CSV table of C-alpha atoms in Angstrom, one decimal:
chain,number,residue,atom,x,y,z
A,230,MET,CA,92.6,20.9,57.2
A,231,ARG,CA,89.5,18.8,57.1
A,232,LYS,CA,88.2,17.5,53.8
A,233,ASP,CA,85.0,19.6,54.0
A,234,GLN,CA,87.0,22.7,54.7
A,235,PHE,CA,89.3,22.0,51.8
A,236,SER,CA,86.3,21.4,49.5
A,237,ALA,CA,84.6,24.7,50.7
A,238,LEU,CA,87.8,26.5,49.9
A,239,SER,CA,88.2,25.0,46.5
A,240,CYS,CA,84.7,26.1,45.6
A,241,THR,CA,85.5,29.8,46.0
A,242,ASN,CA,86.0,32.0,42.9
A,243,LEU,CA,89.7,32.4,43.9
A,244,PHE,CA,90.5,28.7,43.6
A,245,LYS,CA,88.4,28.2,40.4
A,246,GLY,CA,90.2,25.9,37.9
A,247,ILE,CA,93.0,25.0,40.3
A,248,GLN,CA,93.6,21.2,40.7
A,249,ASP,CA,93.6,19.6,44.1
A,250,ASP,CA,97.3,18.8,44.1
A,251,GLU,CA,98.1,22.5,43.2
A,252,MET,CA,95.8,23.7,46.0
A,253,ASP,CA,97.6,21.3,48.4
A,254,LYS,CA,100.9,22.9,47.4
A,255,LEU,CA,99.6,26.4,48.0
A,256,ILE,CA,98.0,25.6,51.4
A,257,GLU,CA,101.0,23.6,52.7
A,258,THR,CA,103.2,26.6,51.9
A,259,ALA,CA,101.0,28.9,54.0
A,260,PRO,CA,98.1,27.3,55.8
A,261,PRO,CA,95.2,29.6,56.8
A,262,THR,CA,94.1,30.2,60.4
A,263,ILE,CA,90.8,28.6,61.0
A,264,ARG,CA,88.3,30.2,63.4
A,265,THR,CA,84.7,29.6,64.5
A,266,PHE,CA,82.2,32.3,65.5
A,267,HIS,CA,78.8,31.7,67.2
A,268,LYS,CA,75.5,33.1,66.1
A,269,ASP,CA,75.1,36.9,66.7
A,270,ALA,CA,78.8,37.4,67.3
A,271,VAL,CA,80.3,40.5,65.7
A,272,MET,CA,83.3,39.4,63.7
A,273,SER,CA,84.5,42.9,62.9
A,274,PHE,CA,83.1,46.4,63.0
A,275,GLN,CA,82.7,48.9,60.3
A,276,GLY,CA,85.9,50.9,60.3
A,277,ASP,CA,88.1,48.0,61.5
A,278,GLU,CA,91.3,47.4,59.5
A,279,TYR,CA,91.0,44.4,57.2
A,280,ASN,CA,94.4,42.7,56.9
A,281,GLU,CA,93.6,39.1,56.5
A,282,LEU,CA,91.4,37.7,53.7
A,283,MET,CA,88.4,35.9,55.1
A,284,ILE,CA,86.9,32.9,53.3
A,285,ILE,CA,83.7,31.4,54.7
A,286,LEU,CA,84.0,27.6,55.0
A,287,ALA,CA,80.5,27.1,56.6
A,288,GLY,CA,77.7,29.1,58.0
A,289,GLU,CA,76.4,32.6,57.1
A,290,LEU,CA,77.3,36.2,57.8
A,291,SER,CA,75.5,39.5,57.3
A,292,ALA,CA,77.2,42.7,56.2
A,293,GLU,CA,75.6,45.7,57.8
A,294,ILE,CA,76.2,49.4,57.6
A,295,LEU,CA,75.6,51.8,60.4
A,296,ASN,CA,74.8,55.3,59.1
A,297,PRO,CA,76.2,58.4,60.8
A,298,ASN,CA,72.6,59.0,61.9
A,299,GLY,CA,72.4,55.6,63.6
A,300,LYS,CA,70.3,53.7,61.2
A,301,LYS,CA,71.3,50.1,60.5
A,302,ILE,CA,71.1,48.7,57.0
A,303,ILE,CA,71.8,45.1,55.9
A,304,ILE,CA,73.8,45.3,52.7
A,305,GLU,CA,74.3,41.6,51.9
A,306,THR,CA,74.4,38.1,53.2
A,307,LEU,CA,77.6,36.1,52.7
A,308,ASN,CA,77.6,32.3,52.5
A,309,LYS,CA,79.8,29.3,52.3
A,310,SER,CA,82.7,29.6,49.8
A,311,SER,CA,82.5,33.4,49.7
A,312,ALA,CA,85.8,35.4,49.8
A,313,VAL,CA,85.0,38.6,51.8
A,314,ALA,CA,86.1,42.0,50.6
A,315,THR,CA,88.9,41.0,48.2
A,316,GLY,CA,89.2,44.7,47.1
A,317,VAL,CA,89.4,46.3,50.6
A,318,LEU,CA,92.3,44.0,51.5
A,319,PHE,CA,94.5,45.8,49.1
A,320,ALA,CA,93.1,49.3,49.1
A,321,GLU,CA,95.2,52.1,50.6
A,322,ASP,CA,92.2,52.7,53.0
A,323,ASN,CA,91.8,49.1,54.0
A,324,THR,CA,89.1,49.7,56.6
A,325,LEU,CA,85.9,47.6,56.3
A,326,PRO,CA,82.9,49.7,55.1
A,327,VAL,CA,80.6,47.2,56.9
A,328,THR,CA,80.1,45.4,60.2
A,329,LEU,CA,80.2,41.6,59.8
A,330,LYS,CA,77.8,39.7,62.1
A,331,VAL,CA,77.2,36.0,62.3
A,332,VAL,CA,73.7,34.8,61.2
A,333,LYS,CA,74.4,31.1,61.4
A,334,GLU,CA,77.5,29.7,63.2
A,335,VAL,CA,80.5,30.3,60.8
A,336,GLU,CA,83.8,28.7,60.3
A,337,ILE,CA,86.3,30.9,58.4
A,338,ALA,CA,89.7,30.6,56.9
A,339,LEU,CA,92.0,33.6,57.3
A,340,PHE,CA,94.9,34.2,54.9
A,341,THR,CA,97.3,37.1,55.5
A,342,LYS,CA,97.8,39.7,52.8
A,343,LYS,CA,101.4,38.4,52.4
A,344,THR,CA,100.0,34.8,51.8
A,345,VAL,CA,97.6,36.1,49.2
A,346,LEU,CA,100.5,37.8,47.4
A,347,LYS,CA,102.6,34.7,47.6
A,348,PHE,CA,99.7,32.6,46.2
A,349,CYS,CA,99.5,35.1,43.3
A,350,GLN,CA,103.1,34.7,42.5
A,351,MET,CA,103.1,30.9,42.9
A,352,ASN,CA,100.0,30.2,40.8
A,353,GLU,CA,99.1,32.2,37.7
A,354,ARG,CA,95.5,30.9,37.8
A,355,PHE,CA,95.0,32.2,41.4
A,356,LEU,CA,96.4,35.5,40.3
A,357,LEU,CA,94.0,35.7,37.4
A,358,ASN,CA,91.1,34.7,39.6
A,359,TYR,CA,91.9,37.3,42.2
A,360,MET,CA,92.2,40.0,39.5
A,361,GLN,CA,89.0,38.9,37.9
A,362,ASP,CA,87.1,39.0,41.2
A,363,MET,CA,88.2,42.6,41.7
A,364,GLY,CA,87.6,43.5,38.1
A,365,ASP,CA,84.1,42.1,38.2
A,366,LYS,CA,83.4,44.1,41.4
A,367,VAL,CA,84.5,47.3,39.7
A,368,ILE,CA,82.3,46.7,36.7
A,369,PHE,CA,79.3,45.8,38.9
A,370,LEU,CA,79.6,49.0,41.0
A,371,ALA,CA,80.2,51.2,37.9
A,372,GLU,CA,77.1,49.8,36.3
A,373,LYS,CA,75.1,50.3,39.5
A,374,ILE,CA,76.1,54.0,39.5
A,375,ARG,CA,75.2,54.4,35.9
A,376,LEU,CA,71.7,53.0,36.6
A,377,PHE,CA,71.1,55.3,39.5
A,378,ARG,CA,69.8,58.0,37.2
A,379,PHE,CA,66.8,55.9,36.2
A,380,LYS,CA,64.0,56.4,38.7
A,381,SER,CA,61.5,53.6,38.1
A,382,ILE,CA,62.2,49.8,38.0
A,383,ASN,CA,60.9,49.8,34.4
A,384,GLN,CA,63.5,52.3,33.4
A,385,LYS,CA,66.3,50.5,35.2
A,386,VAL,CA,65.4,47.3,33.4
A,387,ALA,CA,65.1,49.1,30.1
A,388,GLY,CA,68.4,51.1,30.7
A,389,TYR,CA,70.3,47.9,31.6
A,390,LEU,CA,69.0,45.8,28.7
A,391,LEU,CA,69.5,48.4,26.0
A,392,ASN,CA,73.0,49.0,27.2
A,393,LEU,CA,73.7,45.2,27.2
A,394,SER,CA,72.3,45.1,23.7
A,395,ILE,CA,74.7,47.9,22.5
A,396,LYS,CA,77.6,46.1,24.2
A,397,GLN,CA,76.8,42.7,22.8
A,398,GLY,CA,75.7,44.1,19.4
A,399,ALA,CA,72.5,42.1,19.3
A,400,ASP,CA,68.8,42.2,20.2
A,401,SER,CA,69.1,38.9,22.0
A,402,VAL,CA,71.5,39.3,24.9
A,403,ARG,CA,73.3,36.9,27.2
A,404,MET,CA,72.4,37.6,30.8
A,405,THR,CA,75.5,37.6,33.0
A,406,TYR,CA,73.9,38.2,36.4
A,407,SER,CA,71.5,36.0,38.4
A,408,LEU,CA,68.1,37.5,39.4
A,409,GLU,CA,69.5,38.1,42.9
A,410,HIS,CA,72.5,40.0,41.5
A,411,LEU,CA,70.3,42.0,39.1
A,412,ALA,CA,68.1,43.1,42.0
A,413,ASP,CA,71.2,44.2,43.9
A,414,LEU,CA,72.5,46.0,40.8
A,415,PHE,CA,69.2,47.9,40.5
A,416,GLY,CA,69.0,48.5,44.3
A,417,ILE,CA,65.6,47.0,44.6
A,418,ALA,CA,64.0,43.9,46.2
A,419,ARG,CA,64.0,40.7,44.2
A,420,PRO,CA,60.1,40.3,44.1
A,421,SER,CA,59.7,43.8,42.7
A,422,LEU,CA,62.2,42.9,39.9
A,423,SER,CA,60.3,39.6,39.2
A,424,ARG,CA,57.0,41.4,39.0
A,425,VAL,CA,58.3,43.9,36.4
A,426,LEU,CA,59.9,41.2,34.3
A,427,SER,CA,56.7,39.2,34.3
A,428,GLU,CA,54.8,42.3,33.1
A,429,PHE,CA,57.4,42.7,30.3
A,430,TYR,CA,57.0,39.1,29.3
A,431,ASP,CA,53.2,39.4,29.3
A,432,GLN,CA,53.3,42.5,27.1
A,433,ALA,CA,55.7,40.7,24.7
A,434,ILE,CA,58.4,43.3,25.3
A,435,LEU,CA,60.9,40.7,26.4
A,436,LYS,CA,61.1,36.9,26.1
A,437,LYS,CA,63.5,34.8,28.2
A,438,GLU,CA,65.0,31.5,27.1
A,439,GLY,CA,67.5,30.1,29.6
A,440,ARG,CA,70.4,32.7,29.9
A,441,ILE,CA,69.2,34.5,26.8
A,442,MET,CA,66.9,37.5,26.9
A,443,HIS,CA,65.2,38.4,23.6
A,444,ILE,CA,64.3,42.1,23.3
A,445,LEU,CA,61.1,41.8,21.2
A,446,ASP,CA,60.0,45.5,21.4
A,447,LYS,CA,63.1,47.7,21.5
A,448,GLN,CA,61.1,50.9,20.8
A,449,GLU,CA,59.0,50.4,23.9
A,450,LEU,CA,62.1,50.1,26.0
A,451,GLU,CA,63.6,53.3,24.4
A,452,TYR,CA,60.3,55.1,24.9
A,453,MET,CA,60.5,54.4,28.7
A,454,LEU,CA,63.8,56.2,28.9
A,455,GLU,CA,62.6,59.3,27.0
A,456,GLY,CA,63.3,62.5,28.9
A,457,GLU,CA,66.0,60.9,31.0
B,63,MET,CA,111.8,53.4,24.5
B,64,ARG,CA,112.6,57.1,24.8
B,65,LYS,CA,113.6,58.6,28.1
B,66,ASP,CA,110.5,60.8,28.4
B,67,GLN,CA,108.3,57.7,27.7
B,68,PHE,CA,110.2,55.7,30.3
B,69,SER,CA,109.7,58.5,32.8
B,70,ALA,CA,106.0,58.9,32.1
B,71,LEU,CA,105.6,55.2,32.7
B,72,SER,CA,107.5,55.2,35.9
B,73,CYS,CA,105.2,57.9,37.3
B,74,THR,CA,102.1,55.8,37.0
B,75,ASN,CA,100.6,54.2,40.1
B,76,LEU,CA,101.5,50.8,38.8
B,77,PHE,CA,105.3,51.4,38.8
B,78,LYS,CA,105.3,53.3,42.1
B,79,GLY,CA,108.3,52.3,44.3
B,80,ILE,CA,110.0,50.3,41.5
B,81,GLN,CA,113.6,51.3,40.8
B,82,ASP,CA,114.7,52.1,37.3
B,83,ASP,CA,116.8,49.0,36.9
B,84,GLU,CA,113.9,46.8,38.0
B,85,MET,CA,111.7,48.7,35.5
B,86,ASP,CA,114.3,48.1,32.8
B,87,LYS,CA,114.2,44.4,33.5
B,88,LEU,CA,110.4,44.3,33.3
B,89,ILE,CA,110.1,46.3,30.1
B,90,GLU,CA,113.0,44.4,28.4
B,91,THR,CA,111.1,41.2,29.1
B,92,ALA,CA,107.9,42.4,27.3
B,93,PRO,CA,108.2,45.9,25.7
B,94,PRO,CA,104.9,47.7,25.2
B,95,THR,CA,103.5,48.7,21.9
B,96,ILE,CA,103.7,52.5,21.5
B,97,ARG,CA,101.0,54.3,19.5
B,98,THR,CA,100.1,57.9,18.7
B,99,PHE,CA,96.5,59.2,18.2
B,100,HIS,CA,95.6,62.7,16.9
B,101,LYS,CA,93.2,65.1,18.3
B,102,ASP,CA,89.5,64.1,18.0
B,103,ALA,CA,90.4,60.5,17.1
B,104,VAL,CA,88.2,57.9,18.8
B,105,MET,CA,90.6,55.3,20.3
B,106,SER,CA,87.9,52.8,21.3
B,107,PHE,CA,84.2,52.7,21.5
B,108,GLN,CA,81.9,52.0,24.5
B,109,GLY,CA,81.3,48.2,24.2
B,110,ASP,CA,84.7,47.4,22.6
B,111,GLU,CA,86.7,44.6,24.2
B,112,TYR,CA,89.6,45.8,26.4
B,113,ASN,CA,92.4,43.3,26.1
B,114,GLU,CA,95.5,45.5,26.4
B,115,LEU,CA,96.3,47.8,29.3
B,116,MET,CA,96.6,51.4,28.1
B,117,ILE,CA,99.0,53.8,29.9
B,118,ILE,CA,99.1,57.4,28.7
B,119,LEU,CA,102.6,58.6,28.1
B,120,ALA,CA,101.6,62.1,26.8
B,121,GLY,CA,98.5,64.1,25.9
B,122,GLU,CA,94.9,63.9,27.1
B,123,LEU,CA,91.9,61.6,26.7
B,124,SER,CA,88.2,62.0,27.6
B,125,ALA,CA,86.1,59.1,28.7
B,126,GLU,CA,82.5,59.6,27.4
B,127,ILE,CA,79.3,57.6,27.9
B,128,LEU,CA,76.6,57.4,25.2
B,129,ASN,CA,73.3,56.7,26.9
B,130,PRO,CA,70.7,54.4,25.3
B,131,ASN,CA,68.7,57.5,24.6
B,132,GLY,CA,71.6,59.0,22.6
B,133,LYS,CA,72.8,61.6,25.2
B,134,LYS,CA,76.6,62.0,25.5
B,135,ILE,CA,78.1,62.5,29.0
B,136,ILE,CA,81.8,63.2,29.7
B,137,ILE,CA,82.8,61.0,32.6
B,138,GLU,CA,86.4,61.9,33.2
B,139,THR,CA,89.6,63.3,31.7
B,140,LEU,CA,92.6,61.1,31.6
B,141,ASN,CA,96.1,62.5,31.6
B,142,LYS,CA,99.8,61.6,31.3
B,143,SER,CA,100.8,58.6,33.5
B,144,SER,CA,97.3,57.3,33.9
B,145,ALA,CA,96.7,53.6,33.6
B,146,VAL,CA,93.3,53.2,31.9
B,147,ALA,CA,90.6,50.8,33.2
B,148,THR,CA,92.8,48.4,35.2
B,149,GLY,CA,89.7,46.6,36.5
B,150,VAL,CA,88.0,46.2,33.2
B,151,LEU,CA,91.1,44.4,31.8
B,152,PHE,CA,90.5,41.5,34.1
B,153,ALA,CA,86.7,41.5,34.5
B,154,GLU,CA,84.8,38.6,32.9
B,155,ASP,CA,82.9,41.2,31.0
B,156,ASN,CA,85.9,43.1,29.7
B,157,THR,CA,84.0,45.5,27.5
B,158,LEU,CA,84.8,49.2,28.0
B,159,PRO,CA,81.9,51.1,29.6
B,160,VAL,CA,83.1,54.3,28.0
B,161,THR,CA,84.2,55.7,24.6
B,162,LEU,CA,87.8,57.0,24.7
B,163,LYS,CA,88.4,60.2,22.6
B,164,VAL,CA,91.6,62.2,22.1
B,165,VAL,CA,91.5,65.7,23.5
B,166,LYS,CA,95.2,66.5,23.0
B,167,GLU,CA,97.3,64.3,20.8
B,168,VAL,CA,98.2,61.3,22.9
B,169,GLU,CA,101.0,58.7,23.0
B,170,ILE,CA,100.1,55.5,24.7
B,171,ALA,CA,101.9,52.3,25.8
B,172,LEU,CA,99.9,49.1,25.4
B,173,PHE,CA,100.7,46.0,27.5
B,174,THR,CA,98.9,42.8,26.8
B,175,LYS,CA,97.0,41.1,29.7
B,176,LYS,CA,99.6,38.3,29.6
B,177,THR,CA,102.4,40.9,30.1
B,178,VAL,CA,100.6,42.4,33.0
B,179,LEU,CA,100.3,39.0,34.6
B,180,LYS,CA,103.9,38.3,33.9
B,181,PHE,CA,105.0,41.6,35.5
B,182,CYS,CA,102.8,40.7,38.6
B,183,GLN,CA,104.7,37.4,38.9
B,184,MET,CA,108.1,38.9,38.3
B,185,ASN,CA,107.8,41.9,40.6
B,186,GLU,CA,105.9,41.8,43.9
B,187,ARG,CA,105.7,45.6,44.1
B,188,PHE,CA,104.0,45.8,40.7
B,189,LEU,CA,101.6,43.1,41.9
B,190,LEU,CA,100.8,45.0,45.1
B,191,ASN,CA,100.5,48.3,43.1
B,192,TYR,CA,98.0,46.7,40.7
B,193,MET,CA,96.0,45.1,43.5
B,194,GLN,CA,95.9,48.5,45.3
B,195,ASP,CA,94.8,50.4,42.2
B,196,MET,CA,91.8,48.0,41.8
B,197,GLY,CA,91.1,48.0,45.6
B,198,ASP,CA,91.1,51.8,45.7
B,199,LYS,CA,88.7,51.8,42.8
B,200,VAL,CA,86.3,49.4,44.6
B,201,ILE,CA,86.4,51.6,47.7
B,202,PHE,CA,85.8,54.8,45.8
B,203,LEU,CA,82.8,53.4,43.9
B,204,ALA,CA,81.3,51.8,47.0
B,205,GLU,CA,81.5,55.1,48.8
B,206,LYS,CA,80.0,56.9,45.9
B,207,ILE,CA,77.0,54.6,46.0
B,208,ARG,CA,76.7,55.1,49.8
B,209,LEU,CA,76.6,58.9,49.3
B,210,PHE,CA,73.9,58.7,46.6
B,211,ARG,CA,71.2,58.7,49.3
B,212,PHE,CA,72.1,62.2,50.4
B,213,LYS,CA,70.3,64.8,48.2
B,214,SER,CA,72.1,68.1,48.9
B,215,ILE,CA,75.8,68.9,48.7
B,216,ASN,CA,75.7,69.9,52.4
B,217,GLN,CA,74.4,66.4,53.2
B,218,LYS,CA,77.0,64.7,51.0
B,219,VAL,CA,79.8,66.6,52.7
B,220,ALA,CA,78.4,65.9,56.1
B,221,GLY,CA,77.7,62.2,55.4
B,222,TYR,CA,81.2,61.8,54.0
B,223,LEU,CA,83.1,63.6,56.9
B,224,LEU,CA,81.0,61.9,59.7
B,225,ASN,CA,81.8,58.5,58.2
B,226,LEU,CA,85.5,59.4,57.9
B,227,SER,CA,85.4,60.5,61.5
B,228,ILE,CA,83.8,57.1,62.6
B,229,LYS,CA,86.4,55.2,60.5
B,230,GLN,CA,89.4,57.2,61.8
B,231,GLY,CA,88.0,57.4,65.3
B,232,ALA,CA,88.7,61.1,65.6
B,233,ASP,CA,87.1,64.5,65.1
B,234,SER,CA,90.1,65.7,63.1
B,235,VAL,CA,90.3,63.5,60.0
B,236,ARG,CA,93.0,63.0,57.3
B,237,MET,CA,91.6,63.8,53.9
B,238,THR,CA,92.6,61.0,51.4
B,239,TYR,CA,91.1,62.5,48.2
B,240,SER,CA,91.9,65.7,46.4
B,241,LEU,CA,89.2,68.3,45.9
B,242,GLU,CA,88.8,67.0,42.3
B,243,HIS,CA,88.3,63.4,43.4
B,244,LEU,CA,85.9,64.5,46.1
B,245,ALA,CA,83.8,66.3,43.6
B,246,ASP,CA,83.7,63.2,41.5
B,247,LEU,CA,82.8,61.1,44.6
B,248,PHE,CA,79.9,63.4,45.3
B,249,GLY,CA,78.9,63.5,41.6
B,250,ILE,CA,79.0,67.4,41.6
B,251,ALA,CA,81.0,70.1,39.9
B,252,ARG,CA,84.2,71.2,41.7
B,253,PRO,CA,83.2,74.9,42.1
B,254,SER,CA,79.9,73.8,43.9
B,255,LEU,CA,82.0,71.8,46.3
B,256,SER,CA,84.4,74.6,47.0
B,257,ARG,CA,81.4,77.0,47.6
B,258,VAL,CA,79.9,74.6,50.2
B,259,LEU,CA,83.2,74.0,51.9
B,260,SER,CA,83.9,77.8,52.1
B,261,GLU,CA,80.5,78.3,53.8
B,262,PHE,CA,81.3,75.6,56.3
B,263,TYR,CA,84.7,77.3,57.1
B,264,ASP,CA,82.9,80.6,57.5
B,265,GLN,CA,80.3,79.1,59.8
B,266,ALA,CA,83.1,77.5,61.9
B,267,ILE,CA,81.7,74.0,61.2
B,268,LEU,CA,84.9,72.9,59.7
B,269,LYS,CA,88.5,74.1,59.7
B,270,LYS,CA,91.1,72.8,57.2
B,271,GLU,CA,94.9,72.6,58.0
B,272,GLY,CA,96.8,71.0,55.1
B,273,ARG,CA,95.5,67.4,54.6
B,274,ILE,CA,93.7,67.6,58.0
B,275,MET,CA,90.0,68.5,58.3
B,276,HIS,CA,89.0,69.5,61.8
B,277,ILE,CA,85.3,68.9,62.5
B,278,LEU,CA,84.5,71.8,64.9
B,279,ASP,CA,80.7,71.4,65.0
B,280,LYS,CA,79.8,67.7,64.7
B,281,GLN,CA,76.2,68.3,65.9
B,282,GLU,CA,75.6,70.7,63.0
B,283,LEU,CA,76.7,68.0,60.5
B,284,GLU,CA,74.6,65.4,62.2
B,285,TYR,CA,71.6,67.8,62.2
B,286,MET,CA,72.0,68.1,58.3
B,287,LEU,CA,71.5,64.3,58.0
B,288,GLU,CA,68.3,64.1,60.1
B,289,GLY,CA,65.4,62.4,58.4
B,290,GLU,CA,67.8,60.7,56.0
């Protein structure tokens, strides 16, 4: 395995906190298959079985959904050091819900399910990382569903922040998601989210300092949710 | 541990396929804490940290959400041999998204996160079961989100079955979820789902034989999704 491949691998969530010599040990035990795909190639189709964990070493993929009525929707873009569909790999129904298409020539590492299980048993940190990756995904999707009931972007932001404030027991909350992740959580475009946040800053409803969001006017946020 | 407690434990998803002597070995290594809660007791509040895996040995719990605007919604009922919030336990944000309240006096077994990790490393089947439980949850939530775009129950049923038909590559599909799970997936009440399914059977759009659903009139289902 080339040095840049090793380094891309070590930057994924799954190998977080694992020293190079420990990683060497894991990879020597069961080296991944490395494959390259050219631009516009379809790596796998929606409905294909997913039996080997895919980690992107270089390049870019898009995950697309084809609706039963034939419409194509791009769900997300996957970049270097992303582990693809960690949950699907172990689900009883392990068919990919998306079509994976190459945006920029990609190089990927493939680990069999058996290898992933072996890594989990060999290295407690890898096990914890894998569990956390799936746990985070569950939390993200559950929160996305909870926020569906709010119609406007204002309400989504208010509903999210008030809930965070309840959970963290404070009016100044630590933001766990990036702006990009938040937009995904709300099911909206990133510029639309930025616009609403700017308005809230201007109206002194919110104030952001680094990762901390101060809720200055809680009543105004609660007012937005009335009738919901 | 009493025999009925042991048996309730062995019936959870997480201990599926594990022989009694292997279970004995696991439980002797790190026995759970057993606790009893009376009717109407609140076992934990929405926002509480979740650090010990809860498995229900007897009785019934409800999982409720309190909205920022003060409305209470019952999300699900949890019964004997359910493992509670397997994903939250390992998420970075490991706070419970629900309040757990006792419906019928419950007895629960509590396993620390460390114990769960130990079981995963000691027993490959337990590891696989835990991974599958979380993977299934991810798939369920992702499908629930996909189905949100369909407004009517007819459309939800059509969208779900056509997708299953694409995935399984056949017009007769194997149903993986129970009626109760399906209603939860569609976010509707079970009687409403039964009513729509009955209509579809009467109109010879669908025909059910055991776990197999025959799609007799695919065009009619596709027609329901037009414009979506």
